[in-house]
XYZ file of C-alpha atoms in Angstrom:
469
model
C -46.893 -72.780 -2.027
C -43.785 -70.646 -1.864
C -43.908 -66.878 -2.088
C -42.317 -65.553 -5.287
C -39.112 -63.697 -4.604
C -38.657 -60.240 -6.056
C -35.745 -59.814 -8.399
C -32.927 -57.945 -6.697
C -32.229 -54.563 -8.272
C -28.574 -53.843 -8.831
C -27.732 -50.179 -9.148
C -25.123 -49.629 -11.827
C -22.951 -46.576 -11.170
C -23.297 -43.858 -13.742
C -20.301 -42.894 -15.786
C -19.454 -39.972 -18.018
C -19.265 -40.982 -21.667
C -16.096 -40.254 -23.623
C -17.882 -37.654 -25.737
C -19.346 -35.886 -22.716
C -15.958 -35.749 -20.990
C -14.306 -34.302 -24.100
C -16.994 -31.690 -24.702
C -17.379 -30.663 -21.043
C -13.633 -30.278 -20.427
C -13.061 -28.587 -23.777
C -15.978 -26.156 -23.838
C -15.322 -24.830 -20.349
C -11.693 -23.968 -21.002
C -12.613 -22.618 -24.435
C -15.036 -20.184 -22.789
C -12.553 -19.315 -20.068
C -9.686 -18.671 -22.464
C -11.958 -16.874 -24.918
C -12.949 -14.473 -22.156
C -9.333 -14.040 -21.135
C -8.146 -13.420 -24.702
C -10.921 -10.923 -25.328
C -9.558 -8.837 -22.485
C -5.926 -9.349 -23.559
C -6.693 -8.172 -27.093
C -8.743 -5.198 -25.915
C -5.959 -4.310 -23.464
C -3.662 -3.732 -26.424
C -6.093 -2.350 -28.992
C -8.591 -0.060 -27.254
C -8.404 -0.041 -23.446
C -5.414 2.333 -23.176
C -7.385 5.127 -24.872
C -10.812 4.252 -23.420
C -9.920 3.726 -19.774
C -6.718 5.802 -19.479
C -7.430 8.776 -21.777
C -5.219 11.148 -19.802
C -2.108 8.953 -20.072
C 0.242 9.019 -23.036
C 1.656 6.297 -25.274
C 3.462 3.558 -23.400
C 2.153 4.790 -20.008
C -1.442 4.056 -21.034
C -0.378 0.684 -22.430
C 1.445 -0.217 -19.213
C -1.593 0.846 -17.160
C -3.788 -1.404 -19.287
C -1.328 -4.284 -18.821
C -1.290 -3.629 -15.062
C -5.032 -4.323 -14.904
C -4.408 -7.308 -17.169
C -2.069 -8.566 -14.442
C -4.677 -8.115 -11.684
C -6.347 -11.325 -12.806
C -3.138 -13.252 -12.253
C -2.939 -11.957 -8.699
C -6.494 -13.231 -8.178
C -5.814 -16.639 -9.677
C -3.972 -18.191 -6.681
C -6.867 -17.081 -4.457
C -9.255 -18.668 -6.949
C -7.215 -21.863 -6.868
C -7.594 -22.021 -3.076
C -11.322 -21.188 -3.069
C -12.379 -23.405 -5.965
C -9.768 -26.025 -5.084
C -11.263 -26.280 -1.583
C -14.727 -27.024 -2.935
C -13.388 -29.198 -5.758
C -11.628 -31.471 -3.244
C -14.355 -31.267 -0.615
C -17.661 -31.165 -2.521
C -16.707 -32.487 -5.942
C -15.464 -31.605 -9.397
C -18.843 -31.095 -11.108
C -20.390 -28.342 -8.954
C -17.111 -26.472 -8.720
C -16.690 -26.436 -12.490
C -20.199 -25.009 -12.914
C -19.446 -22.226 -10.402
C -16.130 -21.245 -12.010
C -17.684 -21.044 -15.468
C -20.583 -18.928 -14.226
C -18.268 -16.517 -12.393
C -16.092 -15.996 -15.462
C -19.070 -15.502 -17.763
C -20.769 -12.898 -15.582
C -17.572 -10.870 -15.104
C -16.839 -10.842 -18.832
C -20.393 -9.849 -19.740
C -20.274 -6.950 -17.268
C -17.014 -5.654 -18.784
C -18.921 -5.409 -22.047
C -21.548 -3.239 -20.317
C -19.082 -0.960 -18.494
C -18.998 2.790 -19.324
C -15.521 4.020 -20.262
C -13.474 6.753 -18.580
C -14.487 9.078 -21.412
C -18.031 9.217 -20.010
C -18.476 12.185 -17.621
C -18.366 11.032 -14.005
C -16.693 7.715 -14.853
C -13.061 8.846 -15.036
C -12.233 7.008 -11.790
C -15.108 4.515 -11.561
C -14.564 2.995 -15.014
C -10.978 1.770 -14.465
C -11.831 0.868 -10.845
C -14.708 -1.405 -11.886
C -12.574 -2.804 -14.674
C -10.140 -3.905 -11.965
C -13.010 -5.558 -10.018
C -14.316 -7.481 -13.026
C -10.805 -8.422 -14.068
C -10.199 -9.742 -10.544
C -13.360 -11.872 -10.854
C -12.115 -13.239 -14.176
C -8.858 -14.284 -12.549
C -10.666 -15.794 -9.570
C -12.716 -17.981 -11.888
C -9.831 -19.048 -14.104
C -7.920 -19.946 -10.943
C -10.361 -22.804 -10.396
C -11.390 -23.610 -13.953
C -8.299 -25.139 -15.487
C -7.520 -27.733 -12.831
C -11.162 -28.807 -12.619
C -11.306 -29.329 -16.380
C -7.975 -31.199 -16.330
C -9.217 -33.472 -13.538
C -12.513 -34.051 -15.324
C -10.574 -35.277 -18.365
C -7.802 -37.264 -16.686
C -9.879 -38.844 -13.899
C -12.245 -40.211 -16.555
C -9.440 -41.370 -18.879
C -8.855 -45.050 -19.720
C -5.590 -46.622 -18.588
C -2.621 -45.415 -20.580
C -4.444 -42.434 -22.070
C -4.324 -39.762 -19.359
C -1.961 -37.512 -21.313
C -4.132 -37.841 -24.425
C -7.313 -37.003 -22.510
C -5.428 -34.239 -20.709
C -4.932 -32.416 -24.003
C -8.688 -31.891 -24.427
C -8.982 -29.032 -21.901
C -5.642 -27.682 -23.169
C -7.116 -27.423 -26.650
C -9.543 -24.831 -25.291
C -6.687 -22.314 -25.224
C -6.035 -22.146 -28.997
C -9.727 -22.489 -29.828
C -10.590 -19.652 -27.434
C -7.831 -17.519 -28.947
C -9.036 -18.064 -32.509
C -12.650 -17.318 -31.573
C -11.784 -14.157 -29.637
C -9.393 -12.709 -32.176
C -11.474 -13.873 -35.125
C -14.427 -11.908 -33.765
C -12.234 -8.852 -33.127
C -10.882 -9.135 -36.662
C -14.355 -9.438 -38.201
C -15.569 -6.433 -36.239
C -12.601 -4.289 -37.158
C -13.101 -5.164 -40.835
C -16.839 -4.527 -40.732
C -16.780 -1.358 -38.634
C -15.029 1.940 -38.942
C -12.329 2.785 -36.399
C -14.750 5.204 -34.733
C -17.507 2.561 -34.505
C -15.142 -0.087 -33.187
C -13.768 2.269 -30.524
C -17.208 3.592 -29.595
C -19.100 0.298 -29.180
C -17.736 -2.497 -31.387
C -15.188 -3.636 -28.803
C -18.072 -4.567 -26.458
C -19.532 -7.253 -28.717
C -16.955 -10.013 -28.000
C -17.489 -9.539 -24.254
C -21.285 -9.729 -24.584
C -21.157 -12.760 -26.899
C -19.478 -14.802 -24.165
C -22.913 -15.220 -22.563
C -23.943 -17.562 -25.386
C -20.971 -19.876 -24.851
C -21.441 -19.831 -21.076
C -25.012 -21.067 -21.470
C -23.841 -23.922 -23.707
C -21.042 -24.788 -21.278
C -23.390 -24.830 -18.295
C -25.827 -27.106 -20.142
C -23.100 -29.671 -20.808
C -21.545 -29.536 -17.345
C -24.824 -29.876 -15.479
C -25.260 -33.290 -17.120
C -21.996 -34.632 -15.718
C -21.654 -37.147 -12.892
C -18.768 -37.132 -10.431
C -15.413 -38.535 -11.572
C -14.596 -42.137 -10.492
C -11.440 -41.018 -8.666
C -13.218 -38.493 -6.450
C -16.163 -40.837 -5.907
C -13.657 -43.369 -4.571
C -12.315 -40.753 -2.146
C -15.883 -40.210 -0.896
C -16.574 -43.934 -0.555
C -13.357 -44.450 1.425
C -14.056 -41.490 3.728
C -10.823 -39.762 2.702
C -12.282 -36.354 1.803
C -9.974 -33.692 3.249
C -11.565 -31.233 5.686
C -9.115 -28.489 4.737
C -7.480 -29.369 1.392
C -5.220 -26.314 1.240
C -3.741 -27.102 4.663
C -3.190 -30.731 3.792
C -1.606 -30.048 0.416
C 0.917 -27.624 1.933
C 1.670 -30.117 4.707
C 2.007 -33.277 2.624
C 2.755 -32.081 -0.928
C 4.805 -28.885 -0.598
C 7.579 -30.240 -2.831
C 5.255 -30.996 -5.790
C 3.736 -27.525 -5.345
C 7.128 -25.907 -5.912
C 8.149 -28.232 -8.733
C 4.791 -27.876 -10.496
C 5.038 -24.095 -10.348
C 8.462 -23.993 -11.992
C 7.665 -26.760 -14.478
C 4.837 -24.535 -15.761
C 6.883 -21.301 -15.717
C 8.345 -21.381 -19.252
C 4.958 -22.323 -20.687
C 3.346 -19.200 -19.257
C 6.129 -16.825 -20.265
C 6.154 -18.184 -23.809
C 2.370 -18.036 -24.032
C 1.979 -14.394 -23.090
C 5.002 -13.225 -25.058
C 3.609 -14.917 -28.167
C 0.109 -13.458 -27.740
C 0.276 -10.134 -25.902
C 3.816 -8.839 -26.485
C 4.009 -9.781 -30.153
C 0.738 -7.967 -30.813
C 2.089 -4.821 -29.129
C 5.467 -5.048 -30.872
C 4.045 -6.027 -34.227
C 1.523 -3.171 -34.426
C 3.727 -0.422 -32.960
C 4.840 2.159 -35.585
C 8.189 1.402 -37.176
C 9.269 5.072 -37.429
C 8.854 8.155 -35.265
C 7.092 9.897 -38.161
C 4.514 7.102 -38.327
C 4.104 7.254 -34.554
C 3.462 11.006 -34.652
C 0.966 10.621 -37.488
C -0.865 7.868 -35.600
C -1.028 9.998 -32.456
C -2.379 12.993 -34.400
C -4.994 10.791 -36.083
C -6.098 9.626 -32.630
C -6.411 13.245 -31.488
C -3.528 12.985 -29.001
C -0.341 14.494 -30.478
C 2.845 13.143 -28.911
C 4.409 15.250 -26.173
C 8.150 15.802 -25.843
C 8.316 13.078 -23.165
C 6.396 10.640 -25.356
C 8.744 11.305 -28.253
C 11.777 10.828 -26.016
C 10.505 7.474 -24.695
C 9.255 6.184 -28.059
C 10.629 2.882 -29.333
C 10.017 1.304 -32.753
C 7.929 -1.752 -33.554
C 7.243 -3.598 -36.781
C 4.575 -1.265 -38.165
C 1.945 -3.843 -39.157
C -1.710 -2.848 -39.036
C -3.867 -4.369 -36.332
C -5.788 -6.558 -38.798
C -2.633 -7.781 -40.540
C -1.053 -8.926 -37.309
C -4.244 -10.531 -35.965
C -4.379 -12.687 -39.095
C -0.739 -13.645 -38.588
C -1.422 -14.538 -34.952
C -4.412 -16.679 -35.869
C -2.282 -18.618 -38.388
C 0.299 -19.207 -35.652
C -2.328 -20.364 -33.163
C -3.502 -23.048 -35.592
C -0.093 -24.665 -35.031
C -0.642 -24.239 -31.283
C -3.814 -26.335 -31.517
C -2.305 -29.003 -33.788
C 0.749 -29.570 -31.618
C -1.293 -29.547 -28.408
C -2.971 -32.693 -29.754
C 0.354 -34.105 -30.983
C 1.878 -33.702 -27.507
C -0.549 -36.167 -25.875
C 0.634 -39.321 -27.678
C 4.255 -38.172 -27.317
C 3.857 -37.785 -23.541
C 2.262 -41.240 -23.330
C 4.999 -42.913 -25.390
C 8.097 -41.185 -24.008
C 6.808 -39.965 -20.646
C 5.858 -36.472 -19.514
C 9.291 -35.589 -18.155
C 11.382 -36.645 -21.148
C 8.991 -34.982 -23.626
C 9.062 -31.693 -21.730
C 12.842 -31.759 -21.294
C 13.285 -31.741 -25.068
C 10.596 -29.110 -25.629
C 12.016 -26.832 -22.924
C 15.433 -27.073 -24.531
C 13.779 -25.921 -27.736
C 12.243 -22.931 -25.943
C 15.670 -21.898 -24.609
C 17.080 -21.914 -28.143
C 13.990 -20.159 -29.522
C 14.409 -17.220 -27.141
C 17.835 -16.543 -28.618
C 16.355 -16.293 -32.133
C 14.013 -13.362 -31.489
C 16.223 -10.755 -33.156
C 17.021 -12.566 -36.429
C 13.425 -13.789 -36.827
C 11.673 -10.506 -36.016
C 14.181 -8.704 -38.229
C 13.542 -11.053 -41.158
C 10.502 -9.342 -42.629
C 7.167 -11.093 -43.095
C 8.784 -14.507 -43.544
C 10.834 -14.111 -40.369
C 7.884 -12.886 -38.285
C 5.679 -15.742 -39.496
C 8.484 -18.204 -38.753
C 8.720 -16.821 -35.208
C 4.960 -17.146 -34.694
C 4.756 -20.658 -36.138
C 7.786 -21.997 -34.234
C 6.758 -20.243 -31.022
C 3.191 -21.536 -31.099
C 4.365 -25.027 -32.075
C 6.568 -25.087 -28.971
C 3.627 -23.691 -27.006
C 1.414 -26.613 -28.009
C 4.121 -29.159 -27.211
C 4.780 -27.716 -23.728
C 1.172 -26.853 -22.817
C -0.448 -30.131 -23.883
C 1.257 -32.500 -21.366
C 0.521 -30.134 -18.443
C -3.108 -31.318 -18.395
C -1.870 -34.684 -17.135
C 1.447 -33.850 -15.459
C 0.338 -31.252 -12.903
C -2.616 -33.324 -11.565
C -0.397 -36.422 -11.443
C 1.919 -34.665 -8.981
C -0.786 -34.740 -6.261
C -2.845 -37.318 -4.329
C -6.521 -37.620 -5.324
C -7.998 -35.952 -2.239
C -5.933 -32.756 -2.680
C -5.437 -32.953 -6.446
C -7.776 -30.099 -7.369
C -6.166 -27.730 -4.859
C -2.576 -28.783 -5.521
C -2.690 -28.643 -9.317
C -4.633 -25.359 -9.219
C -2.147 -23.660 -6.880
C 0.880 -24.767 -8.928
C -0.750 -23.748 -12.203
C -1.744 -20.330 -10.904
C 1.416 -19.527 -8.947
C 3.211 -20.088 -12.245
C 0.771 -17.598 -13.771
C 2.019 -14.891 -11.391
C 5.715 -15.643 -11.905
C 5.308 -16.165 -15.635
C 2.262 -14.480 -17.142
C 1.265 -11.655 -14.799
C 4.570 -9.872 -15.135
C 5.597 -11.093 -18.603
C 3.878 -8.361 -20.683
C 5.081 -5.653 -18.284
C 8.662 -6.954 -18.233
C 8.645 -7.424 -22.002
C 7.591 -3.802 -22.643
C 10.245 -2.554 -20.190
C 12.958 -4.685 -21.849
C 11.808 -3.557 -25.287
C 12.246 0.064 -24.199
C 15.550 -0.635 -22.428
C 16.973 -2.099 -25.645
C 15.815 0.942 -27.658
C 13.234 -1.010 -29.623
C 15.179 -4.256 -30.078
C 13.495 -7.504 -28.884
C 16.850 -9.037 -27.913
C 16.326 -8.741 -24.146
C 12.782 -10.086 -24.442
C 14.146 -13.243 -26.062
C 16.843 -13.592 -23.400
C 14.177 -13.224 -20.707
C 12.247 -16.160 -22.231
C 15.384 -18.304 -22.365
C 16.269 -17.598 -18.721
C 12.758 -18.560 -17.554
C 12.984 -21.754 -19.606
C 16.270 -22.640 -17.875
C 14.427 -22.511 -14.527
C 11.810 -24.878 -15.918
C 14.542 -27.199 -17.196
C 16.037 -27.410 -13.696
C 12.634 -28.280 -12.191
C 12.118 -31.027 -14.797
C 15.552 -32.493 -14.037
C 14.658 -32.656 -10.325
C 11.179 -34.170 -10.665
C 10.375 -37.837 -11.281
C 8.322 -39.321 -14.116
C 4.579 -39.462 -13.307
C 3.232 -41.558 -16.192
C 2.984 -44.898 -14.371
C 1.726 -43.862 -10.929
C -1.533 -45.132 -9.379
C -3.758 -42.190 -10.241
C -7.094 -43.227 -8.687
C -6.079 -44.786 -5.388
C -3.379 -42.559 -3.886
C -4.478 -40.247 -1.046
C -2.512 -38.084 1.359
């Protein structure tokens, strides 16, 4: 009598479902960009007076923007740190760590005493720098991990479409952050908002972080990185290998992303400053007196006009513009699949160059002109930002993809975003209140991106899951 044979158990590899990939890549970047926007908005609206009470007018604003820029200095370091673990340990654990770091830093900003509190004149802005640095460190590793999560799980011929899912977190995060600020400013008095209301958006980020962690902890590793593990091709020192074998894509990726970053932060941070600045010196003096800080002779001499909208009016206008950002981020995915990443971005970048030269007529065209500028600018933003979720990762081999795409993305953040608000304010003042030089600055940066796109090759049809360095 023969012994019955046991049925052989075949272990079927787990895979991330389409819905889980979309939610996990989208919610993480939504939280990250929400946290970033919360700071950007507060940097314009309340931080100059709360953390730099002894500075006047544009000096306080520039100081607030300087701390805003600290995060961009931290981002390349974050790309190296998180990129190292993303290429060595895996995408999943690294994404959980970046989200947790960002959430904790943002929550602590919401708990921080201001420089108006006795004994905190120095400590408050100093700790704000520390927490802002932590935010930048986390965002330095977040974006590329989310982009890889989406694209390395994408079906054939749909990488650019899947790559728009993490990109969509940017407009959603913006709308959430500014929508909450708008609701608070409508529901609270100016005194209440300045005293404690500004803290609420920072503290609320904890809720979204918990949701994001729940989703990401349920992920399994991406097929592309699992293949690297199975083949024994995991890099011991990803940052060293990427600089040795992929230095050209690092440079090209940085400049390809440059115009996107400059456009992004001019449309969000600079326009809010310019749009809400008093239109006349009399209005500026009245605003300063109402805030309890009458303008000095130096402040009057350095004053430049803005558009004179109230904070709430311009936030509503920005939110309308960002809706177009979200719509055209999704539109860009199918375009980049049909026409290729390079050709799509060449046309969009040409549009950005032309757009920069229209700042003066549009911003001088009243409400209709300002809304046209916001809608066109954010439409271009969606069309240029969307394909980056696929293009930057496609520039690099699988075993250094996290590090390479993160470094390019975040080096562009220094050249484009870290200095953009500061340069824009300086150019605004240099032109005596005209935005003409700000628009020219955008066009010049877009020309650099156009050159990088002309040099690079199309990445749509490469072997995404099997190439290693």
